[in-house]
Amino acid sequence: FEQATVDVPADKDFKIDFDNKDPGTPHNVIIHTADANGPVVFSGETFNGVALRVYDVPALAAGVYAFVCSIHPTTMVGVMNAK
């Protein structure tokens, strides 16, 4: 969650390389349509740091999405643009 905004390809599967740098702290990546209160379109595994996970994300239609850590939803949130 070092980037507040990320661009991903629309209509094409992609990967998220998630590097959890927080020792012993669980994190994950959840993708919602429109904003953090929208329907979930992807839910990545929760895991403790320090560790790296590669999430295989299925194709998203062009549009704006929110990515959120469900463990820390008020501080770990960003915007994902599929284009």
PDB file of N, CA and C in Angstrom:
ATOM      1  N   PHE A   1       0.828  -1.174   0.000  1.00  0.00           N
ATOM      2  CA  PHE A   1       0.000   0.000   0.000  1.00  0.00           C
ATOM      3  C   PHE A   1       0.876   1.243   0.000  1.00  0.00           C
ATOM      4  N   GLU A   2       2.015   1.134  -0.685  1.00  0.00           N
ATOM      5  CA  GLU A   2       2.897   2.288  -0.834  1.00  0.00           C
ATOM      6  C   GLU A   2       2.393   3.242  -1.906  1.00  0.00           C
ATOM      7  N   GLN A   3       1.587   2.748  -2.841  1.00  0.00           N
ATOM      8  CA  GLN A   3       0.992   3.586  -3.873  1.00  0.00           C
ATOM      9  C   GLN A   3      -0.481   3.818  -3.548  1.00  0.00           C
ATOM     10  N   ALA A   4      -0.912   5.073  -3.662  1.00  0.00           N
ATOM     11  CA  ALA A   4      -2.314   5.390  -3.413  1.00  0.00           C
ATOM     12  C   ALA A   4      -3.171   5.101  -4.637  1.00  0.00           C
ATOM     13  N   THR A   5      -2.539   5.102  -5.822  1.00  0.00           N
ATOM     14  CA  THR A   5      -3.243   4.853  -7.077  1.00  0.00           C
ATOM     15  C   THR A   5      -2.396   3.938  -7.942  1.00  0.00           C
ATOM     16  N   VAL A   6      -3.035   2.937  -8.546  1.00  0.00           N
ATOM     17  CA  VAL A   6      -2.345   2.044  -9.471  1.00  0.00           C
ATOM     18  C   VAL A   6      -3.199   1.853 -10.721  1.00  0.00           C
ATOM     19  N   ASP A   7      -2.528   1.637 -11.842  1.00  0.00           N
ATOM     20  CA  ASP A   7      -3.195   1.324 -13.102  1.00  0.00           C
ATOM     21  C   ASP A   7      -2.968  -0.141 -13.435  1.00  0.00           C
ATOM     22  N   VAL A   8      -4.013  -0.806 -13.890  1.00  0.00           N
ATOM     23  CA  VAL A   8      -3.931  -2.203 -14.310  1.00  0.00           C
ATOM     24  C   VAL A   8      -4.598  -2.316 -15.681  1.00  0.00           C
ATOM     25  N   PRO A   9      -4.270  -3.362 -16.425  1.00  0.00           N
ATOM     26  CA  PRO A   9      -4.900  -3.514 -17.739  1.00  0.00           C
ATOM     27  C   PRO A   9      -6.361  -3.937 -17.608  1.00  0.00           C
ATOM     28  N   ALA A  10      -7.226  -3.329 -18.391  1.00  0.00           N
ATOM     29  CA  ALA A  10      -8.632  -3.736 -18.415  1.00  0.00           C
ATOM     30  C   ALA A  10      -8.781  -4.999 -19.244  1.00  0.00           C
ATOM     31  N   ASP A  11      -9.713  -5.841 -18.854  1.00  0.00           N
ATOM     32  CA  ASP A  11     -10.087  -7.046 -19.603  1.00  0.00           C
ATOM     33  C   ASP A  11      -8.929  -8.016 -19.804  1.00  0.00           C
ATOM     34  N   LYS A  12      -8.001  -8.027 -18.855  1.00  0.00           N
ATOM     35  CA  LYS A  12      -6.848  -8.923 -18.949  1.00  0.00           C
ATOM     36  C   LYS A  12      -6.437  -9.343 -17.537  1.00  0.00           C
ATOM     37  N   ASP A  13      -6.210 -10.645 -17.329  1.00  0.00           N
ATOM     38  CA  ASP A  13      -5.713 -11.118 -16.038  1.00  0.00           C
ATOM     39  C   ASP A  13      -4.400 -10.408 -15.721  1.00  0.00           C
ATOM     40  N   PHE A  14      -4.139 -10.190 -14.413  1.00  0.00           N
ATOM     41  CA  PHE A  14      -2.873  -9.571 -14.005  1.00  0.00           C
ATOM     42  C   PHE A  14      -2.465 -10.115 -12.642  1.00  0.00           C
ATOM     43  N   LYS A  15      -1.267  -9.772 -12.220  1.00  0.00           N
ATOM     44  CA  LYS A  15      -0.730 -10.238 -10.942  1.00  0.00           C
ATOM     45  C   LYS A  15      -0.458  -9.042 -10.036  1.00  0.00           C
ATOM     46  N   ILE A  16      -0.630  -9.260  -8.743  1.00  0.00           N
ATOM     47  CA  ILE A  16      -0.221  -8.297  -7.732  1.00  0.00           C
ATOM     48  C   ILE A  16       0.878  -8.962  -6.919  1.00  0.00           C
ATOM     49  N   ASP A  17       2.060  -8.374  -6.919  1.00  0.00           N
ATOM     50  CA  ASP A  17       3.161  -8.829  -6.074  1.00  0.00           C
ATOM     51  C   ASP A  17       3.058  -8.043  -4.771  1.00  0.00           C
ATOM     52  N   PHE A  18       2.522  -8.672  -3.736  1.00  0.00           N
ATOM     53  CA  PHE A  18       2.282  -7.982  -2.476  1.00  0.00           C
ATOM     54  C   PHE A  18       3.366  -8.343  -1.479  1.00  0.00           C
ATOM     55  N   ASP A  19       4.191  -7.371  -1.125  1.00  0.00           N
ATOM     56  CA  ASP A  19       5.308  -7.539  -0.206  1.00  0.00           C
ATOM     57  C   ASP A  19       4.892  -6.993   1.161  1.00  0.00           C
ATOM     58  N   ASN A  20       4.511  -7.879   2.070  1.00  0.00           N
ATOM     59  CA  ASN A  20       4.140  -7.488   3.428  1.00  0.00           C
ATOM     60  C   ASN A  20       5.426  -7.335   4.229  1.00  0.00           C
ATOM     61  N   LYS A  21       5.809  -6.102   4.493  1.00  0.00           N
ATOM     62  CA  LYS A  21       7.069  -5.796   5.168  1.00  0.00           C
ATOM     63  C   LYS A  21       6.919  -5.639   6.677  1.00  0.00           C
ATOM     64  N   ASP A  22       5.712  -5.873   7.199  1.00  0.00           N
ATOM     65  CA  ASP A  22       5.447  -5.680   8.622  1.00  0.00           C
ATOM     66  C   ASP A  22       5.578  -6.997   9.386  1.00  0.00           C
ATOM     67  N   PRO A  23       6.656  -7.171  10.153  1.00  0.00           N
ATOM     68  CA  PRO A  23       6.873  -8.425  10.868  1.00  0.00           C
ATOM     69  C   PRO A  23       5.689  -8.811  11.757  1.00  0.00           C
ATOM     70  N   GLY A  24       5.163 -10.014  11.535  1.00  0.00           N
ATOM     71  CA  GLY A  24       4.103 -10.556  12.362  1.00  0.00           C
ATOM     72  C   GLY A  24       2.742  -9.892  12.205  1.00  0.00           C
ATOM     73  N   THR A  25       2.595  -8.989  11.228  1.00  0.00           N
ATOM     74  CA  THR A  25       1.338  -8.270  11.042  1.00  0.00           C
ATOM     75  C   THR A  25       0.604  -8.809   9.832  1.00  0.00           C
ATOM     76  N   PRO A  26      -0.663  -9.193   9.990  1.00  0.00           N
ATOM     77  CA  PRO A  26      -1.422  -9.706   8.855  1.00  0.00           C
ATOM     78  C   PRO A  26      -1.910  -8.581   7.942  1.00  0.00           C
ATOM     79  N   HIS A  27      -1.874  -8.845   6.643  1.00  0.00           N
ATOM     80  CA  HIS A  27      -2.406  -7.941   5.620  1.00  0.00           C
ATOM     81  C   HIS A  27      -2.985  -8.789   4.495  1.00  0.00           C
ATOM     82  N   ASN A  28      -3.785  -8.152   3.648  1.00  0.00           N
ATOM     83  CA  ASN A  28      -4.304  -8.784   2.444  1.00  0.00           C
ATOM     84  C   ASN A  28      -4.673  -7.700   1.445  1.00  0.00           C
ATOM     85  N   VAL A  29      -5.164  -8.099   0.290  1.00  0.00           N
ATOM     86  CA  VAL A  29      -5.663  -7.154  -0.710  1.00  0.00           C
ATOM     87  C   VAL A  29      -7.044  -7.623  -1.138  1.00  0.00           C
ATOM     88  N   ILE A  30      -8.015  -6.747  -0.968  1.00  0.00           N
ATOM     89  CA  ILE A  30      -9.379  -6.981  -1.416  1.00  0.00           C
ATOM     90  C   ILE A  30      -9.684  -5.896  -2.446  1.00  0.00           C
ATOM     91  N   ILE A  31     -10.264  -6.273  -3.588  1.00  0.00           N
ATOM     92  CA  ILE A  31     -10.616  -5.296  -4.619  1.00  0.00           C
ATOM     93  C   ILE A  31     -12.139  -5.183  -4.666  1.00  0.00           C
ATOM     94  N   HIS A  32     -12.615  -3.938  -4.606  1.00  0.00           N
ATOM     95  CA  HIS A  32     -14.049  -3.625  -4.634  1.00  0.00           C
ATOM     96  C   HIS A  32     -14.368  -2.806  -5.885  1.00  0.00           C
ATOM     97  N   THR A  33     -15.560  -2.961  -6.410  1.00  0.00           N
ATOM     98  CA  THR A  33     -15.992  -2.093  -7.499  1.00  0.00           C
ATOM     99  C   THR A  33     -16.264  -0.704  -6.941  1.00  0.00           C
ATOM    100  N   ALA A  34     -15.907   0.299  -7.724  1.00  0.00           N
ATOM    101  CA  ALA A  34     -16.166   1.716  -7.445  1.00  0.00           C
ATOM    102  C   ALA A  34     -15.414   2.244  -6.226  1.00  0.00           C
ATOM    103  N   ASP A  35     -15.782   1.811  -5.025  1.00  0.00           N
ATOM    104  CA  ASP A  35     -15.126   2.317  -3.819  1.00  0.00           C
ATOM    105  C   ASP A  35     -15.062   1.199  -2.782  1.00  0.00           C
ATOM    106  N   ALA A  36     -14.508   1.518  -1.618  1.00  0.00           N
ATOM    107  CA  ALA A  36     -14.278   0.501  -0.592  1.00  0.00           C
ATOM    108  C   ALA A  36     -15.560  -0.107  -0.036  1.00  0.00           C
ATOM    109  N   ASN A  37     -16.707   0.472  -0.350  1.00  0.00           N
ATOM    110  CA  ASN A  37     -17.984  -0.083   0.097  1.00  0.00           C
ATOM    111  C   ASN A  37     -18.699  -0.870  -0.997  1.00  0.00           C
ATOM    112  N   GLY A  38     -18.099  -0.921  -2.190  1.00  0.00           N
ATOM    113  CA  GLY A  38     -18.710  -1.631  -3.299  1.00  0.00           C
ATOM    114  C   GLY A  38     -18.550  -3.136  -3.180  1.00  0.00           C
ATOM    115  N   PRO A  39     -19.200  -3.861  -4.077  1.00  0.00           N
ATOM    116  CA  PRO A  39     -19.077  -5.325  -4.068  1.00  0.00           C
ATOM    117  C   PRO A  39     -17.629  -5.785  -4.256  1.00  0.00           C
ATOM    118  N   VAL A  40     -17.282  -6.878  -3.608  1.00  0.00           N
ATOM    119  CA  VAL A  40     -15.940  -7.450  -3.721  1.00  0.00           C
ATOM    120  C   VAL A  40     -15.830  -8.201  -5.049  1.00  0.00           C
ATOM    121  N   VAL A  41     -14.757  -7.902  -5.809  1.00  0.00           N
ATOM    122  CA  VAL A  41     -14.517  -8.611  -7.065  1.00  0.00           C
ATOM    123  C   VAL A  41     -13.274  -9.499  -6.986  1.00  0.00           C
ATOM    124  N   PHE A  42     -12.462  -9.300  -5.938  1.00  0.00           N
ATOM    125  CA  PHE A  42     -11.292 -10.153  -5.715  1.00  0.00           C
ATOM    126  C   PHE A  42     -10.941 -10.099  -4.235  1.00  0.00           C
ATOM    127  N   SER A  43     -10.572 -11.263  -3.680  1.00  0.00           N
ATOM    128  CA  SER A  43     -10.163 -11.348  -2.289  1.00  0.00           C
ATOM    129  C   SER A  43      -8.879 -12.162  -2.196  1.00  0.00           C
ATOM    130  N   GLY A  44      -7.794 -11.485  -1.826  1.00  0.00           N
ATOM    131  CA  GLY A  44      -6.499 -12.155  -1.704  1.00  0.00           C
ATOM    132  C   GLY A  44      -6.295 -12.713  -0.305  1.00  0.00           C
ATOM    133  N   GLU A  45      -5.488 -13.727  -0.220  1.00  0.00           N
ATOM    134  CA  GLU A  45      -5.167 -14.403   1.031  1.00  0.00           C
ATOM    135  C   GLU A  45      -4.581 -13.427   2.052  1.00  0.00           C
ATOM    136  N   THR A  46      -4.998 -13.558   3.310  1.00  0.00           N
ATOM    137  CA  THR A  46      -4.389 -12.812   4.416  1.00  0.00           C
ATOM    138  C   THR A  46      -3.152 -13.576   4.866  1.00  0.00           C
ATOM    139  N   PHE A  47      -2.049 -12.833   5.085  1.00  0.00           N
ATOM    140  CA  PHE A  47      -0.822 -13.487   5.539  1.00  0.00           C
ATOM    141  C   PHE A  47      -0.001 -12.530   6.388  1.00  0.00           C
ATOM    142  N   ASN A  48       0.781 -13.112   7.314  1.00  0.00           N
ATOM    143  CA  ASN A  48       1.654 -12.326   8.182  1.00  0.00           C
ATOM    144  C   ASN A  48       2.948 -11.979   7.473  1.00  0.00           C
ATOM    145  N   GLY A  49       3.501 -10.823   7.813  1.00  0.00           N
ATOM    146  CA  GLY A  49       4.799 -10.430   7.282  1.00  0.00           C
ATOM    147  C   GLY A  49       5.896 -10.897   8.224  1.00  0.00           C
ATOM    148  N   VAL A  50       7.039 -10.880   7.798  1.00  0.00           N
ATOM    149  CA  VAL A  50       7.574 -10.425   6.524  1.00  0.00           C
ATOM    150  C   VAL A  50       7.449 -11.571   5.518  1.00  0.00           C
ATOM    151  N   ALA A  51       6.733 -11.303   4.393  1.00  0.00           N
ATOM    152  CA  ALA A  51       6.538 -12.323   3.363  1.00  0.00           C
ATOM    153  C   ALA A  51       6.019 -11.671   2.089  1.00  0.00           C
ATOM    154  N   LEU A  52       6.164 -12.393   0.990  1.00  0.00           N
ATOM    155  CA  LEU A  52       5.689 -11.937  -0.309  1.00  0.00           C
ATOM    156  C   LEU A  52       4.662 -12.934  -0.821  1.00  0.00           C
ATOM    157  N   ARG A  53       3.550 -12.421  -1.361  1.00  0.00           N
ATOM    158  CA  ARG A  53       2.552 -13.257  -2.019  1.00  0.00           C
ATOM    159  C   ARG A  53       2.292 -12.677  -3.402  1.00  0.00           C
ATOM    160  N   VAL A  54       2.077 -13.563  -4.345  1.00  0.00           N
ATOM    161  CA  VAL A  54       1.681 -13.140  -5.684  1.00  0.00           C
ATOM    162  C   VAL A  54       0.226 -13.535  -5.855  1.00  0.00           C
ATOM    163  N   TYR A  55      -0.619 -12.535  -6.030  1.00  0.00           N
ATOM    164  CA  TYR A  55      -2.038 -12.763  -6.248  1.00  0.00           C
ATOM    165  C   TYR A  55      -2.301 -12.783  -7.751  1.00  0.00           C
ATOM    166  N   ASP A  56      -2.999 -13.797  -8.230  1.00  0.00           N
ATOM    167  CA  ASP A  56      -3.453 -13.864  -9.617  1.00  0.00           C
ATOM    168  C   ASP A  56      -4.868 -13.295  -9.655  1.00  0.00           C
ATOM    169  N   VAL A  57      -5.004 -12.136 -10.291  1.00  0.00           N
ATOM    170  CA  VAL A  57      -6.284 -11.426 -10.313  1.00  0.00           C
ATOM    171  C   VAL A  57      -6.940 -11.630 -11.671  1.00  0.00           C
ATOM    172  N   PRO A  58      -8.190 -12.073 -11.681  1.00  0.00           N
ATOM    173  CA  PRO A  58      -8.880 -12.238 -12.961  1.00  0.00           C
ATOM    174  C   PRO A  58      -9.173 -10.881 -13.593  1.00  0.00           C
ATOM    175  N   ALA A  59      -9.401 -10.886 -14.885  1.00  0.00           N
ATOM    176  CA  ALA A  59      -9.640  -9.660 -15.650  1.00  0.00           C
ATOM    177  C   ALA A  59     -10.755  -8.820 -15.032  1.00  0.00           C
ATOM    178  N   LEU A  60     -10.516  -7.525 -15.001  1.00  0.00           N
ATOM    179  CA  LEU A  60     -11.508  -6.555 -14.547  1.00  0.00           C
ATOM    180  C   LEU A  60     -11.949  -5.711 -15.735  1.00  0.00           C
ATOM    181  N   ALA A  61     -13.216  -5.384 -15.794  1.00  0.00           N
ATOM    182  CA  ALA A  61     -13.707  -4.477 -16.832  1.00  0.00           C
ATOM    183  C   ALA A  61     -13.110  -3.092 -16.598  1.00  0.00           C
ATOM    184  N   ALA A  62     -13.007  -2.309 -17.651  1.00  0.00           N
ATOM    185  CA  ALA A  62     -12.504  -0.947 -17.527  1.00  0.00           C
ATOM    186  C   ALA A  62     -13.331  -0.204 -16.485  1.00  0.00           C
ATOM    187  N   GLY A  63     -12.653   0.559 -15.641  1.00  0.00           N
ATOM    188  CA  GLY A  63     -13.349   1.328 -14.617  1.00  0.00           C
ATOM    189  C   GLY A  63     -12.477   1.591 -13.419  1.00  0.00           C
ATOM    190  N   VAL A  64     -13.089   2.138 -12.387  1.00  0.00           N
ATOM    191  CA  VAL A  64     -12.396   2.493 -11.156  1.00  0.00           C
ATOM    192  C   VAL A  64     -12.782   1.501 -10.065  1.00  0.00           C
ATOM    193  N   TYR A  65     -11.784   1.057  -9.323  1.00  0.00           N
ATOM    194  CA  TYR A  65     -11.950   0.105  -8.241  1.00  0.00           C
ATOM    195  C   TYR A  65     -11.219   0.626  -7.011  1.00  0.00           C
ATOM    196  N   ALA A  66     -11.528   0.056  -5.866  1.00  0.00           N
ATOM    197  CA  ALA A  66     -10.776   0.346  -4.643  1.00  0.00           C
ATOM    198  C   ALA A  66     -10.029  -0.915  -4.248  1.00  0.00           C
ATOM    199  N   PHE A  67      -8.786  -0.746  -3.781  1.00  0.00           N
ATOM    200  CA  PHE A  67      -8.092  -1.878  -3.175  1.00  0.00           C
ATOM    201  C   PHE A  67      -7.887  -1.545  -1.702  1.00  0.00           C
ATOM    202  N   VAL A  68      -8.130  -2.568  -0.860  1.00  0.00           N
ATOM    203  CA  VAL A  68      -8.210  -2.357   0.580  1.00  0.00           C
ATOM    204  C   VAL A  68      -7.587  -3.545   1.300  1.00  0.00           C
ATOM    205  N   CYS A  69      -6.912  -3.269   2.405  1.00  0.00           N
ATOM    206  CA  CYS A  69      -6.544  -4.336   3.341  1.00  0.00           C
ATOM    207  C   CYS A  69      -7.714  -4.468   4.300  1.00  0.00           C
ATOM    208  N   SER A  70      -8.379  -5.609   4.315  1.00  0.00           N
ATOM    209  CA  SER A  70      -9.565  -5.769   5.169  1.00  0.00           C
ATOM    210  C   SER A  70      -9.216  -5.758   6.653  1.00  0.00           C
ATOM    211  N   ILE A  71      -7.956  -5.961   6.990  1.00  0.00           N
ATOM    212  CA  ILE A  71      -7.516  -5.916   8.384  1.00  0.00           C
ATOM    213  C   ILE A  71      -7.384  -4.461   8.851  1.00  0.00           C
ATOM    214  N   HIS A  72      -6.980  -3.566   7.931  1.00  0.00           N
ATOM    215  CA  HIS A  72      -6.740  -2.145   8.243  1.00  0.00           C
ATOM    216  C   HIS A  72      -7.453  -1.255   7.218  1.00  0.00           C
ATOM    217  N   PRO A  73      -8.784  -1.340   7.115  1.00  0.00           N
ATOM    218  CA  PRO A  73      -9.510  -0.694   6.021  1.00  0.00           C
ATOM    219  C   PRO A  73      -9.546   0.829   6.047  1.00  0.00           C
ATOM    220  N   THR A  74      -9.239   1.440   7.167  1.00  0.00           N
ATOM    221  CA  THR A  74      -9.278   2.907   7.204  1.00  0.00           C
ATOM    222  C   THR A  74      -7.946   3.537   6.805  1.00  0.00           C
ATOM    223  N   THR A  75      -6.865   2.786   6.938  1.00  0.00           N
ATOM    224  CA  THR A  75      -5.543   3.353   6.616  1.00  0.00           C
ATOM    225  C   THR A  75      -4.892   2.726   5.402  1.00  0.00           C
ATOM    226  N   MET A  76      -5.318   1.549   5.013  1.00  0.00           N
ATOM    227  CA  MET A  76      -4.705   0.863   3.872  1.00  0.00           C
ATOM    228  C   MET A  76      -5.741   0.716   2.769  1.00  0.00           C
ATOM    229  N   VAL A  77      -5.876   1.777   1.970  1.00  0.00           N
ATOM    230  CA  VAL A  77      -6.855   1.812   0.898  1.00  0.00           C
ATOM    231  C   VAL A  77      -6.275   2.617  -0.253  1.00  0.00           C
ATOM    232  N   GLY A  78      -6.627   2.245  -1.471  1.00  0.00           N
ATOM    233  CA  GLY A  78      -6.155   2.968  -2.644  1.00  0.00           C
ATOM    234  C   GLY A  78      -7.124   2.822  -3.798  1.00  0.00           C
ATOM    235  N   VAL A  79      -6.796   3.506  -4.882  1.00  0.00           N
ATOM    236  CA  VAL A  79      -7.621   3.498  -6.086  1.00  0.00           C
ATOM    237  C   VAL A  79      -6.915   2.694  -7.173  1.00  0.00           C
ATOM    238  N   MET A  80      -7.668   1.828  -7.842  1.00  0.00           N
ATOM    239  CA  MET A  80      -7.157   1.023  -8.945  1.00  0.00           C
ATOM    240  C   MET A  80      -7.926   1.402 -10.196  1.00  0.00           C
ATOM    241  N   ASN A  81      -7.216   1.820 -11.220  1.00  0.00           N
ATOM    242  CA  ASN A  81      -7.821   2.173 -12.510  1.00  0.00           C
ATOM    243  C   ASN A  81      -7.555   1.066 -13.512  1.00  0.00           C
ATOM    244  N   ALA A  82      -8.598   0.413 -13.963  1.00  0.00           N
ATOM    245  CA  ALA A  82      -8.455  -0.587 -15.018  1.00  0.00           C
ATOM    246  C   ALA A  82      -8.711   0.106 -16.343  1.00  0.00           C
ATOM    247  N   LYS A  83      -7.672   0.136 -17.185  1.00  0.00           N
ATOM    248  CA  LYS A  83      -7.825   0.807 -18.479  1.00  0.00           C
ATOM    249  C   LYS A  83      -7.025   0.127 -19.563  1.00  0.00           C
TER     250      LYS A  83
END
